[in-house]
Coordinates of C-alpha atoms in Angstrom, one line a residue:
X1012 CA -63.5 -65.7 23.2
X1013 CA -64.8 -66.1 20.0
X1014 CA -64.9 -62.3 18.1
X1015 CA -66.2 -61.4 15.0
X1016 CA -64.4 -58.1 13.4
X1017 CA -66.0 -55.7 11.5
X1018 CA -63.2 -54.1 9.7
X1019 CA -65.1 -50.7 8.2
X1020 CA -65.4 -50.3 5.0
X1021 CA -62.7 -47.2 5.0
X1022 CA -60.0 -49.6 6.8
X1023 CA -60.5 -52.4 4.9
X1024 CA -60.1 -50.3 1.6
X1025 CA -57.6 -47.5 2.5
X1026 CA -56.0 -48.6 6.0
X1027 CA -55.8 -52.2 6.4
X1028 CA -53.0 -51.6 9.0
X1029 CA -55.6 -50.9 11.5
X1030 CA -58.0 -54.0 11.3
X1031 CA -54.7 -56.3 11.0
X1032 CA -53.4 -54.7 14.1
X1033 CA -57.0 -55.4 15.9
X1034 CA -56.8 -58.8 14.8
X1035 CA -52.6 -59.4 16.0
X1036 CA -53.8 -57.5 19.5
X1037 CA -56.8 -59.7 20.4
X1038 CA -55.2 -63.1 19.1
X1039 CA -52.0 -61.9 21.4
X1040 CA -54.3 -61.6 24.4
X1041 CA -55.8 -65.4 23.4
X1042 CA -58.9 -64.9 21.6
X1043 CA -59.9 -66.4 18.4
X1044 CA -61.2 -63.6 15.6
X1045 CA -62.9 -64.5 12.7
X1046 CA -63.7 -62.3 9.8
X1047 CA -67.0 -62.5 7.9
X1048 CA -66.4 -62.2 4.2
X1049 CA -69.7 -60.9 3.7
X1050 CA -69.3 -57.6 5.3
X1051 CA -69.5 -54.5 3.8
X1052 CA -70.5 -50.8 4.9
X1053 CA -72.6 -50.4 7.9
X1054 CA -75.0 -47.4 6.0
X1055 CA -73.5 -44.8 8.2
X1056 CA -72.8 -42.8 5.2
X1057 CA -76.2 -43.3 3.9
X1058 CA -78.3 -42.2 6.8
X1059 CA -76.0 -38.9 7.7
X1060 CA -76.6 -37.6 4.5
X1061 CA -80.0 -38.4 4.0
X1062 CA -80.2 -41.6 2.0
X1063 CA -82.3 -43.4 4.6
X1064 CA -84.5 -45.8 2.0
X1065 CA -80.9 -46.5 0.0
X1066 CA -79.3 -47.4 3.3
X1067 CA -82.0 -50.3 4.0
X1068 CA -80.0 -52.8 1.8
X1069 CA -76.5 -52.1 3.7
X1070 CA -78.0 -52.2 7.1
X1071 CA -79.7 -55.5 6.1
X1072 CA -76.2 -57.3 4.6
X1073 CA -74.4 -55.8 7.9
X1074 CA -77.2 -57.4 10.4
X1075 CA -77.5 -60.7 8.6
X1076 CA -73.8 -60.6 8.2
X1077 CA -73.4 -60.7 12.1
X1078 CA -76.5 -62.2 13.0
X1079 CA -74.5 -65.3 14.1
X1080 CA -73.4 -63.2 17.2
X1081 CA -77.2 -62.8 18.5
X1082 CA -77.2 -66.8 18.3
X1083 CA -74.2 -67.1 20.6
X1084 CA -72.2 -68.5 17.6
X1085 CA -69.6 -65.6 18.2
X1086 CA -69.1 -63.9 22.0
X1087 CA -69.0 -60.5 20.5
X1088 CA -68.1 -58.3 17.3
X1089 CA -65.5 -55.7 17.6
X1090 CA -65.4 -52.5 15.8
X1091 CA -62.2 -50.5 15.3
X1092 CA -64.0 -47.4 14.9
X1093 CA -66.0 -45.1 17.1
X1094 CA -68.0 -43.7 14.2
X1095 CA -69.3 -47.1 12.8
X1096 CA -69.8 -48.6 16.3
X1097 CA -72.1 -45.4 17.1
X1098 CA -74.0 -46.1 13.7
X1099 CA -74.7 -49.7 14.2
X1100 CA -75.9 -49.1 18.0
X1101 CA -78.1 -45.9 17.4
X1102 CA -79.0 -46.1 13.9
X1103 CA -79.5 -49.2 12.1
X1104 CA -82.8 -50.7 14.2
X1105 CA -84.1 -47.1 14.1
X1106 CA -83.7 -47.2 10.1
X1107 CA -85.2 -50.7 9.9
X1108 CA -88.3 -50.0 12.0
X1109 CA -89.0 -46.6 10.0
X1110 CA -88.9 -49.0 6.8
X1111 CA -91.5 -51.4 8.5
X1112 CA -88.6 -54.0 9.1
X1113 CA -89.8 -55.1 12.4
X1114 CA -88.1 -58.7 12.3
X1115 CA -84.7 -57.1 11.0
X1116 CA -84.6 -54.0 13.3
X1117 CA -85.2 -56.7 16.3
X1118 CA -81.8 -58.8 15.0
X1119 CA -80.3 -55.3 14.6
X1120 CA -80.8 -54.8 18.2
X1121 CA -79.4 -57.7 19.1
X1122 CA -76.3 -57.5 16.9
X1123 CA -75.8 -54.1 18.1
X1124 CA -75.9 -55.2 21.9
X1125 CA -73.0 -57.6 21.5
X1126 CA -71.1 -55.0 19.0
X1127 CA -67.9 -53.0 21.0
X1128 CA -65.7 -50.5 19.9
X1129 CA -62.3 -51.8 20.2
X1130 CA -61.5 -49.8 23.5
X1131 CA -64.7 -50.8 25.0
X1132 CA -64.4 -54.5 24.4
X1133 CA -60.7 -54.4 25.4
X1134 CA -61.7 -52.3 29.2
X1135 CA -65.4 -53.4 29.6
X1136 CA -65.8 -56.9 28.0
X1137 CA -62.1 -58.4 28.2
X1138 CA -61.2 -56.6 31.2
X1139 CA -57.9 -55.1 30.7
X1140 CA -56.1 -52.0 30.5
X1141 CA -52.5 -53.5 30.2
X1142 CA -52.6 -55.0 26.6
X1143 CA -48.7 -55.7 27.0
X1144 CA -47.9 -53.1 24.2
X1145 CA -44.6 -51.4 23.9
X1146 CA -44.2 -48.2 21.6
X1147 CA -41.5 -46.0 22.6
X1148 CA -42.7 -43.1 21.1
X1149 CA -44.1 -39.5 22.2
X1150 CA -47.4 -39.8 21.4
X1151 CA -50.9 -37.6 21.2
X1152 CA -54.5 -38.9 21.1
X1153 CA -57.6 -37.3 19.5
X1154 CA -61.0 -38.3 21.0
X1155 CA -63.1 -38.5 17.7
X1156 CA -66.5 -36.8 17.6
X1157 CA -68.8 -40.1 17.2
X1158 CA -66.4 -42.1 19.6
X1159 CA -66.6 -39.3 22.3
X1160 CA -70.0 -37.9 22.1
X1161 CA -72.3 -40.6 20.2
X1162 CA -70.4 -43.9 21.8
X1163 CA -69.2 -42.2 24.9
X1164 CA -66.2 -43.9 25.2
X1165 CA -64.5 -41.7 27.7
X1166 CA -61.2 -42.4 29.0
X1167 CA -60.8 -45.7 27.9
X1168 CA -58.3 -45.2 25.2
X1169 CA -56.2 -43.1 27.1
X1170 CA -56.2 -45.8 30.0
X1171 CA -55.0 -48.0 27.6
X1172 CA -52.6 -46.1 26.0
X1173 CA -50.9 -45.0 29.4
X1174 CA -50.4 -48.8 30.1
X1175 CA -48.0 -49.1 27.1
X1176 CA -44.4 -49.5 28.0
X1177 CA -42.3 -46.8 26.8
X1178 CA -44.6 -44.4 25.5
X1179 CA -44.5 -40.7 26.1
X1180 CA -48.1 -39.8 26.0
X1181 CA -48.8 -36.1 26.0
X1182 CA -52.2 -34.1 26.3
X1183 CA -53.6 -32.8 23.1
X1184 CA -54.8 -29.4 23.4
X1185 CA -58.4 -28.9 22.7
X1186 CA -58.4 -32.6 21.9
X1187 CA -62.2 -32.8 22.3
X1188 CA -62.6 -30.2 19.4
X1189 CA -63.8 -31.8 16.3
X1190 CA -60.9 -32.0 13.2
X1191 CA -63.5 -30.8 10.6
X1192 CA -63.9 -34.1 8.9
X1193 CA -67.4 -35.3 9.4
X1194 CA -68.0 -37.4 6.6
X1195 CA -69.4 -35.1 3.7
X1196 CA -69.0 -32.2 5.9
X1197 CA -65.6 -31.7 4.6
X1198 CA -67.1 -31.6 0.9
X1199 CA -69.9 -29.4 1.6
X1200 CA -68.2 -27.1 3.9
X1201 CA -64.5 -27.1 2.5
X1202 CA -63.6 -23.8 3.7
X1203 CA -64.9 -24.1 7.6
X1204 CA -63.5 -27.8 7.7
X1205 CA -60.3 -26.4 6.4
X1206 CA -60.3 -23.7 9.4
X1207 CA -61.0 -26.4 11.9
X1208 CA -58.3 -28.9 10.7
X1209 CA -55.7 -26.1 10.9
X1210 CA -56.5 -25.6 14.5
X1211 CA -56.4 -29.4 14.9
X1212 CA -53.1 -29.5 13.3
X1213 CA -51.6 -26.5 15.1
X1214 CA -52.4 -28.4 18.4
X1215 CA -50.9 -31.8 17.3
X1216 CA -47.6 -30.0 17.0
X1217 CA -47.8 -27.8 19.5
X1218 CA -47.1 -31.1 21.7
X1219 CA -44.2 -32.3 19.8
X1220 CA -45.5 -35.5 19.5
X1221 CA -43.9 -37.9 16.7
X1222 CA -47.5 -39.6 16.5
X1223 CA -51.1 -38.8 16.8
X1224 CA -53.7 -41.6 17.4
X1225 CA -57.1 -42.0 17.2
X1226 CA -60.1 -44.7 16.9
X1227 CA -61.2 -43.8 13.7
X1228 CA -59.2 -43.8 10.5
X1229 CA -61.8 -41.4 8.8
X1230 CA -60.7 -38.7 11.2
X1231 CA -56.8 -39.7 10.9
X1232 CA -57.1 -39.4 7.3
X1233 CA -58.4 -35.9 7.5
X1234 CA -55.7 -34.9 10.3
X1235 CA -52.8 -36.7 8.4
X1236 CA -53.9 -35.2 5.3
X1237 CA -53.2 -31.5 7.0
X1238 CA -50.0 -32.6 8.7
X1239 CA -48.4 -34.0 5.7
X1240 CA -49.4 -31.1 3.7
X1241 CA -47.5 -29.1 6.4
X1242 CA -44.7 -31.1 6.2
X1243 CA -44.7 -31.4 9.9
X1244 CA -43.0 -34.7 10.5
X1245 CA -46.0 -35.9 12.4
X1246 CA -47.3 -39.2 11.4
X1247 CA -51.0 -41.2 12.4
X1248 CA -51.5 -44.7 13.4
X1249 CA -54.8 -46.2 14.5
X1250 CA -55.2 -46.9 18.5
X1251 CA -55.1 -50.7 17.5
X1252 CA -51.7 -50.2 15.5
X1253 CA -50.3 -48.5 18.8
X1254 CA -51.7 -51.6 21.2
X1255 CA -50.8 -54.1 19.0
X1256 CA -46.5 -53.1 19.2
X1257 CA -44.3 -54.9 21.1
X1258 CA -40.7 -55.4 21.3
X1259 CA -40.9 -58.7 19.1
X1260 CA -43.1 -57.1 16.6
X1261 CA -42.8 -53.4 17.0
X1262 CA -45.3 -51.2 14.8
X1263 CA -43.2 -49.2 12.4
X1264 CA -43.3 -45.1 12.5
X1265 CA -45.6 -44.2 9.8
X1266 CA -43.9 -42.6 6.6
X1267 CA -43.8 -38.7 7.0
X1268 CA -43.1 -35.6 5.0
X1269 CA -40.6 -33.6 7.1
X1270 CA -38.9 -30.4 6.4
X1271 CA -40.3 -27.2 4.2
X1272 CA -39.9 -26.1 0.3
X1273 CA -37.0 -27.5 -1.9
X1274 CA -35.5 -29.1 1.0
X1275 CA -38.4 -31.4 1.5
X1276 CA -37.7 -35.0 2.0
X1277 CA -39.9 -38.4 2.8
X1278 CA -38.7 -40.0 5.8
X1279 CA -39.9 -43.2 8.2
X1280 CA -39.7 -41.8 11.4

């Protein structure tokens, strides 16, 4: 298949390892990946914070950039983010119609119909759960709110992770609870967000995992920040980075802060 990658703006600017791993994984499975250079934000942040009018030009850019998938030039669009995929699927056409842009809304619907979050693409479209990955580490999985509730990815990520050779996948207590990030929620409700993060990081640490993984870098940014401040020794990796790991090209464990107080050290685990 010929698959276009929507890297997402947060991964493109802060965590390029996630989209790169997505490309490495899909190419290993025999697919061609293209990267439309005109892509930018999907508009989710604007819509979620009430700047709907300001979201229109952002959405227009996304829809026109990925419109070739609606014309059959590409077979699918993959997004390594449940949150952004949810926005593309449930918000973009709605915003266009409310702005009176029916033609753009129709194209948005056509693009959204061929846009998939990574685990959806692998399991539903490509028909694989064992992607030939090797990752011999203790891992726990956080199902992000948008991927779980807005997108409904279900257990697809866990099915993919369970097929990874060498992995010790441990259940995360209270996995379906929010980590407290939620875009600007963490800024507008800092105290509540911090309390939710404390619960999430305590749950992660109780598993004894070396790595917590998820399908959204935004949530991992939040969780990873908390784990780092606690010098927990637990790192974060995107789902794509775990699935892209092989014996020949293993994904290294992230650098983490471990220990407490004056003896704090930064190590690569």
